[in-house]
mmCIF file of C-alpha atoms in Angstrom:
data_model
loop_
_atom_site.group_PDB
_atom_site.id
_atom_site.type_symbol
_atom_site.label_atom_id
_atom_site.label_comp_id
_atom_site.label_asym_id
_atom_site.label_seq_id
_atom_site.Cartn_x
_atom_site.Cartn_y
_atom_site.Cartn_z
ATOM 1 C CA MET A 77 -9.541 87.455 45.159
ATOM 2 C CA THR A 78 -6.355 85.460 45.584
ATOM 3 C CA ALA A 79 -6.177 82.834 48.321
ATOM 4 C CA TRP A 80 -2.984 83.938 50.082
ATOM 5 C CA PRO A 81 -1.332 81.800 52.771
ATOM 6 C CA ILE A 82 -2.131 82.328 56.427
ATOM 7 C CA THR A 83 -0.105 81.172 59.410
ATOM 8 C CA ALA A 84 -0.053 77.506 60.308
ATOM 9 C CA ALA A 85 -1.456 78.201 63.785
ATOM 10 C CA THR A 86 -4.370 80.181 62.393
ATOM 11 C CA ALA A 87 -5.076 77.526 59.777
ATOM 12 C CA ALA A 88 -5.114 74.813 62.438
ATOM 13 C CA LEU A 89 -7.605 76.798 64.510
ATOM 14 C CA LEU A 90 -9.812 77.469 61.492
ATOM 15 C CA ALA A 91 -9.721 73.825 60.468
ATOM 16 C CA ALA A 92 -10.868 72.865 63.952
ATOM 17 C CA LEU A 93 -13.693 75.384 63.766
ATOM 18 C CA LEU A 94 -14.761 74.164 60.353
ATOM 19 C CA THR A 95 -14.793 70.500 61.248
ATOM 20 C CA GLY A 96 -16.424 71.304 64.553
ATOM 21 C CA CYS A 97 -19.448 72.641 62.660
ATOM 22 C CA MET A 98 -19.973 69.226 61.102
ATOM 23 C CA THR A 99 -22.611 66.995 62.678
ATOM 24 C CA PRO A 100 -20.639 64.268 64.474
ATOM 25 C CA THR A 101 -21.142 60.658 63.453
ATOM 26 C CA ALA A 102 -21.590 57.839 65.927
ATOM 27 C CA GLY A 103 -18.522 57.537 68.135
ATOM 28 C CA GLN A 104 -16.820 60.620 66.688
ATOM 29 C CA ARG A 105 -15.625 63.250 69.124
ATOM 30 C CA GLY A 106 -13.630 66.367 68.355
ATOM 31 C CA PRO A 107 -12.431 67.755 65.029
ATOM 32 C CA LYS A 108 -11.838 65.425 62.100
ATOM 33 C CA GLY A 109 -8.813 66.042 59.918
ATOM 34 C CA GLU A 110 -7.427 64.092 56.982
ATOM 35 C CA ASP A 111 -4.766 61.435 56.694
ATOM 36 C CA MET A 112 -1.507 62.613 55.168
ATOM 37 C CA SER A 113 -1.406 62.425 51.372
ATOM 38 C CA ALA A 114 1.141 63.388 48.727
ATOM 39 C CA ASP A 115 -0.993 66.154 47.240
ATOM 40 C CA GLN A 116 -0.949 68.062 50.532
ATOM 41 C CA PHE A 117 2.599 69.167 49.724
ATOM 42 C CA ALA A 118 1.056 71.269 46.935
ATOM 43 C CA GLN A 119 -1.331 72.985 49.355
ATOM 44 C CA THR A 120 -0.888 76.086 51.497
ATOM 45 C CA ASP A 121 -2.349 76.314 54.991
ATOM 46 C CA PHE A 122 -5.281 78.238 53.575
ATOM 47 C CA ASN A 123 -5.792 75.640 50.813
ATOM 48 C CA ARG A 124 -6.083 72.985 53.511
ATOM 49 C CA THR A 125 -8.670 75.057 55.362
ATOM 50 C CA VAL A 126 -10.783 75.535 52.242
ATOM 51 C CA THR A 127 -10.469 71.855 51.288
ATOM 52 C CA LEU A 128 -11.801 70.860 54.714
ATOM 53 C CA GLU A 129 -14.623 73.388 54.331
ATOM 54 C CA VAL A 130 -15.741 71.859 51.018
ATOM 55 C CA ARG A 131 -15.417 68.329 52.404
ATOM 56 C CA ASP A 132 -17.541 69.121 55.450
ATOM 57 C CA ASN A 133 -20.144 71.004 53.430
ATOM 58 C CA LEU A 134 -20.563 68.018 51.116
ATOM 59 C CA ALA A 135 -20.842 65.768 54.185
ATOM 60 C CA SER A 136 -23.640 68.013 55.495
ATOM 61 C CA LEU A 137 -25.403 67.828 52.129
ATOM 62 C CA TYR A 138 -25.175 64.024 52.176
ATOM 63 C CA ALA A 139 -26.711 64.049 55.655
ATOM 64 C CA LEU A 140 -29.523 66.258 54.345
ATOM 65 C CA LEU A 141 -29.943 63.930 51.366
ATOM 66 C CA ASP A 142 -30.520 60.950 53.660
ATOM 67 C CA LYS A 143 -32.864 62.920 55.929
ATOM 68 C CA LEU A 144 -34.949 64.263 53.036
ATOM 69 C CA TYR A 145 -35.281 60.843 51.434
ATOM 70 C CA ARG A 146 -36.458 59.419 54.776
ATOM 71 C CA ARG A 147 -39.042 62.179 55.156
ATOM 72 C CA ASN A 148 -40.081 61.958 51.495
ATOM 73 C CA PRO A 149 -39.699 58.291 50.402
ATOM 74 C CA ARG A 150 -41.824 58.836 47.295
ATOM 75 C CA GLU A 151 -38.942 60.830 45.817
ATOM 76 C CA TRP A 152 -36.282 58.107 45.900
ATOM 77 C CA ARG A 153 -38.847 55.579 44.657
ATOM 78 C CA LYS A 154 -39.185 57.639 41.465
ATOM 79 C CA THR A 155 -35.615 56.659 40.534
ATOM 80 C CA GLY A 156 -36.345 52.945 40.248
ATOM 81 C CA VAL A 157 -33.562 51.912 42.653
ATOM 82 C CA PRO A 158 -34.293 49.092 45.137
ATOM 83 C CA ASP A 159 -33.826 50.996 48.398
ATOM 84 C CA LEU A 160 -32.948 54.270 50.095
ATOM 85 C CA ALA A 161 -29.241 53.449 50.409
ATOM 86 C CA ALA A 162 -28.976 52.879 46.671
ATOM 87 C CA ALA A 163 -30.749 56.187 46.026
ATOM 88 C CA VAL A 164 -28.322 58.052 48.320
ATOM 89 C CA ASN A 165 -25.299 56.466 46.637
ATOM 90 C CA ARG A 166 -26.709 57.329 43.226
ATOM 91 C CA VAL A 167 -26.876 61.046 44.065
ATOM 92 C CA LYS A 168 -23.454 61.009 45.765
ATOM 93 C CA HIS A 169 -21.888 59.513 42.653
ATOM 94 C CA SER A 170 -23.557 62.131 40.445
ATOM 95 C CA ILE A 171 -22.111 64.893 42.634
ATOM 96 C CA GLU A 172 -18.629 63.353 42.690
ATOM 97 C CA VAL A 173 -18.464 63.093 38.890
ATOM 98 C CA ARG A 174 -20.492 66.317 38.433
ATOM 99 C CA VAL A 175 -23.030 64.760 36.085
ATOM 100 C CA PRO A 176 -26.597 65.927 36.838
ATOM 101 C CA PRO A 177 -29.641 63.640 36.738
ATOM 102 C CA SER A 178 -30.490 62.664 33.174
ATOM 103 C CA ASP A 179 -33.708 64.703 33.134
ATOM 104 C CA LEU A 180 -31.683 67.811 34.071
ATOM 105 C CA ALA A 181 -28.879 67.378 31.545
ATOM 106 C CA GLY A 182 -27.468 70.700 30.370
ATOM 107 C CA LEU A 183 -28.426 72.531 33.576
ATOM 108 C CA ARG A 184 -26.071 73.613 36.355
ATOM 109 C CA ASP A 185 -26.004 74.808 39.999
ATOM 110 C CA VAL A 186 -28.773 77.394 40.585
ATOM 111 C CA GLN A 187 -30.600 76.348 37.413
ATOM 112 C CA ILE A 188 -31.035 72.867 38.886
ATOM 113 C CA LEU A 189 -32.085 74.334 42.244
ATOM 114 C CA ALA A 190 -34.797 76.361 40.492
ATOM 115 C CA VAL A 191 -36.150 73.252 38.762
ATOM 116 C CA ALA A 192 -36.019 71.170 41.952
ATOM 117 C CA LEU A 193 -38.237 73.749 43.687
ATOM 118 C CA ASP A 194 -40.638 74.138 40.757
ATOM 119 C CA PRO A 195 -44.076 72.708 41.691
ATOM 120 C CA ASN A 196 -44.392 71.324 38.150
ATOM 121 C CA TYR A 197 -41.221 69.216 38.320
ATOM 122 C CA SER A 198 -42.116 65.518 38.398
ATOM 123 C CA GLY A 199 -38.648 63.977 38.826
ATOM 124 C CA ASP A 200 -36.712 63.079 41.959
ATOM 125 C CA ARG A 201 -37.027 66.406 43.731
ATOM 126 C CA VAL A 202 -34.725 65.481 46.632
ATOM 127 C CA GLY A 203 -31.927 64.281 44.361
ATOM 128 C CA ALA A 204 -32.189 67.380 42.184
ATOM 129 C CA PHE A 205 -32.261 69.705 45.210
ATOM 130 C CA ILE A 206 -29.141 68.243 46.828
ATOM 131 C CA TYR A 207 -27.287 67.988 43.529
ATOM 132 C CA GLY A 208 -28.094 71.645 42.794
ATOM 133 C CA LEU A 209 -26.798 72.748 46.202
ATOM 134 C CA ALA A 210 -23.604 70.705 45.840
ATOM 135 C CA ASP A 211 -22.980 72.004 42.326
ATOM 136 C CA THR A 212 -23.535 75.572 43.553
ATOM 137 C CA ILE A 213 -20.937 75.174 46.309
ATOM 138 C CA ILE A 214 -18.396 73.433 44.067
ATOM 139 C CA ALA A 215 -18.866 76.036 41.309
ATOM 140 C CA ALA A 216 -18.109 78.805 43.831
ATOM 141 C CA HIS A 217 -14.794 77.043 44.508
ATOM 142 C CA ASN A 218 -13.793 77.110 40.824
ATOM 143 C CA GLY A 219 -15.290 73.680 40.207
ATOM 144 C CA LYS A 220 -12.940 72.000 42.677
ATOM 145 C CA THR A 221 -13.263 70.117 45.946
ATOM 146 C CA ARG A 222 -9.532 70.279 46.733
ATOM 147 C CA LEU A 223 -7.595 73.541 46.498
ATOM 148 C CA TYR A 224 -3.883 73.949 45.741
ATOM 149 C CA ALA A 225 -1.251 76.695 45.834
ATOM 150 C CA THR A 226 -1.927 77.665 42.212
ATOM 151 C CA ASP A 227 -5.663 78.156 42.833
ATOM 152 C CA ALA A 228 -7.301 81.517 43.453
ATOM 153 C CA LEU A 229 -10.792 81.976 44.851
ATOM 154 C CA ASP A 230 -13.196 84.891 44.551
ATOM 155 C CA GLY A 231 -14.626 85.706 47.972
ATOM 156 C CA GLN A 232 -17.742 87.225 46.402
ATOM 157 C CA ARG A 233 -18.610 83.961 44.686
ATOM 158 C CA VAL A 234 -18.260 82.016 47.934
ATOM 159 C CA TYR A 235 -20.400 84.653 49.680
ATOM 160 C CA ASN A 236 -23.016 84.347 46.935
ATOM 161 C CA ALA A 237 -23.058 80.577 47.395
ATOM 162 C CA ALA A 238 -23.853 81.080 51.089
ATOM 163 C CA ARG A 239 -26.772 83.342 50.197
ATOM 164 C CA ASN A 240 -28.008 80.775 47.655
ATOM 165 C CA VAL A 241 -27.994 78.106 50.363
ATOM 166 C CA GLU A 242 -29.957 80.453 52.629
ATOM 167 C CA ALA A 243 -32.532 81.054 49.903
ATOM 168 C CA ALA A 244 -32.785 77.329 49.140
ATOM 169 C CA ALA A 245 -33.359 76.503 52.821
ATOM 170 C CA TRP A 246 -36.122 79.094 53.047
ATOM 171 C CA LEU A 247 -37.790 77.854 49.859
ATOM 172 C CA LEU A 248 -37.555 74.257 51.070
ATOM 173 C CA ALA A 249 -39.497 75.245 54.184
ATOM 174 C CA THR A 250 -42.144 77.301 52.361
ATOM 175 C CA ARG A 251 -42.618 76.254 48.714
ATOM 176 C CA ARG A 252 -45.943 74.449 48.123
ATOM 177 C CA ASN A 253 -47.690 72.722 45.248
ATOM 178 C CA ASN A 254 -51.023 73.666 43.696
ATOM 179 C CA GLN A 255 -52.846 71.732 46.431
ATOM 180 C CA GLY A 256 -51.187 73.799 49.151
ATOM 181 C CA GLU A 257 -48.910 70.952 50.299
ATOM 182 C CA LEU A 258 -45.209 71.423 50.959
ATOM 183 C CA LEU A 259 -43.120 70.207 48.031
ATOM 184 C CA LEU A 260 -40.822 68.416 50.478
ATOM 185 C CA LEU A 261 -41.168 67.654 54.177
ATOM 186 C CA ALA A 262 -38.180 68.797 56.211
ATOM 187 C CA ASN A 263 -38.235 70.452 59.666
ATOM 188 C CA GLU A 264 -41.121 69.396 61.868
ATOM 189 C CA ILE A 265 -42.666 71.311 64.747
ATOM 190 C CA SER A 266 -45.817 69.720 66.104
ATOM 191 C CA PRO A 267 -47.355 68.729 69.472
ATOM 192 C CA ASP A 268 -45.955 65.227 68.927
ATOM 193 C CA ALA A 269 -42.461 65.934 67.577
ATOM 194 C CA THR A 270 -39.863 68.642 67.017
ATOM 195 C CA ASN A 271 -37.161 68.090 64.404
ATOM 196 C CA LEU A 272 -34.935 71.036 63.502
ATOM 197 C CA SER A 273 -31.982 68.970 62.304
ATOM 198 C CA PHE A 274 -32.419 70.267 58.747
ATOM 199 C CA GLU A 275 -32.107 73.853 59.929
ATOM 200 C CA ARG A 276 -28.936 73.016 61.876
ATOM 201 C CA GLU A 277 -27.274 71.407 58.853
ATOM 202 C CA PHE A 278 -28.132 74.373 56.635
ATOM 203 C CA GLY A 279 -26.799 76.723 59.307
ATOM 204 C CA ALA A 280 -23.501 74.810 59.460
ATOM 205 C CA ILE A 281 -23.085 74.989 55.665
ATOM 206 C CA ILE A 282 -23.817 78.715 55.567
ATOM 207 C CA GLY A 283 -21.449 79.371 58.472
ATOM 208 C CA ARG A 284 -18.551 77.584 56.780
ATOM 209 C CA LEU A 285 -19.093 79.395 53.489
ATOM 210 C CA ASP A 286 -19.318 82.783 55.192
ATOM 211 C CA LEU A 287 -16.127 82.110 57.158
ATOM 212 C CA ILE A 288 -14.176 81.357 53.972
ATOM 213 C CA ALA A 289 -15.688 84.362 52.159
ATOM 214 C CA ASN A 290 -14.702 86.639 55.052
ATOM 215 C CA LEU A 291 -11.183 85.207 55.174
ATOM 216 C CA LEU A 292 -10.733 85.786 51.442
ATOM 217 C CA GLY A 293 -11.864 89.378 51.838
ATOM 218 C CA GLU A 294 -9.613 89.901 54.867
ATOM 219 C CA ASN A 295 -6.584 88.485 53.052
ATOM 220 C CA SER A 296 -7.009 90.942 50.189
ATOM 221 C CA ARG A 297 -7.580 93.843 52.578
ATOM 222 C CA ARG A 298 -4.471 92.985 54.601
ATOM 223 C CA ILE A 299 -2.322 92.957 51.476
ATOM 224 C CA GLY A 300 -3.223 96.624 50.870
ATOM 225 C CA ILE A 301 -2.780 97.576 54.528
ATOM 226 C CA ASN A 302 0.597 95.841 54.786
ATOM 227 C CA TYR A 303 1.791 97.596 51.644
ATOM 228 C CA ALA A 304 0.668 100.999 52.969
ATOM 229 C CA GLN A 305 2.327 100.320 56.327
ATOM 230 C CA GLY A 306 5.551 99.469 54.524
ATOM 231 C CA LEU A 307 5.476 102.802 52.713
ATOM 232 C CA LEU A 308 4.767 104.739 55.914
ATOM 233 C CA LEU A 309 7.633 103.051 57.740
ATOM 234 C CA PHE A 310 9.956 103.392 54.750
ATOM 235 C CA ASN A 311 10.464 99.646 54.634
ATOM 236 C CA PHE A 312 11.907 98.250 51.442
ATOM 237 C CA LEU A 313 9.963 95.350 49.919
ATOM 238 C CA PRO A 314 11.730 92.008 49.418
ATOM 239 C CA VAL A 315 12.900 91.215 45.882
ATOM 240 C CA ARG A 316 14.036 87.614 46.429
#
């Protein structure tokens, strides 16, 4: 489906909603936009909204990456880096350049997710899991993290990405190894502690993806309705 422009007021509201879903950092209050840049002149209002959606979804994934490494330190230690921060930066860089971990070379998006959740996988499971999620989201946006006026998105692919994130979150919470242990520790509900921050981050990602998928579907539907209304009202269509 083609990403058609929406009004500036609507785009501003949507951008606020999207950034509002993002977990705030220390000292941050309210929606977070972007500084002005030259490439924004090549973006429609809707392009800006989608660009913010991808940015915030990657930010949520990076938050999950840090949380999962803290809950599962054995995973980042498999990489041979000196500390957790180095492990996080290593995965971020891989996502930014879209080069998967060396032991997963040749695999992409959901293929990497499947391996990351395979009990027999012996590599850095956290790094593979987050990379697979990021690659899935980016692939659904035509392999891009910034969208421009010449870009067109398929709402079904974005919707499918949301469902893949849902499935991955469920598998993360339930998949176990041959000894009956969870492959990765995430949410915690016990007499001593309750930590549902993982669930909240996944929910924010899914919500953003679903919003964009619905907007893409609505844009296409409105094109047909507007055309039919024009015919009913005998309105001529503009030619210039």
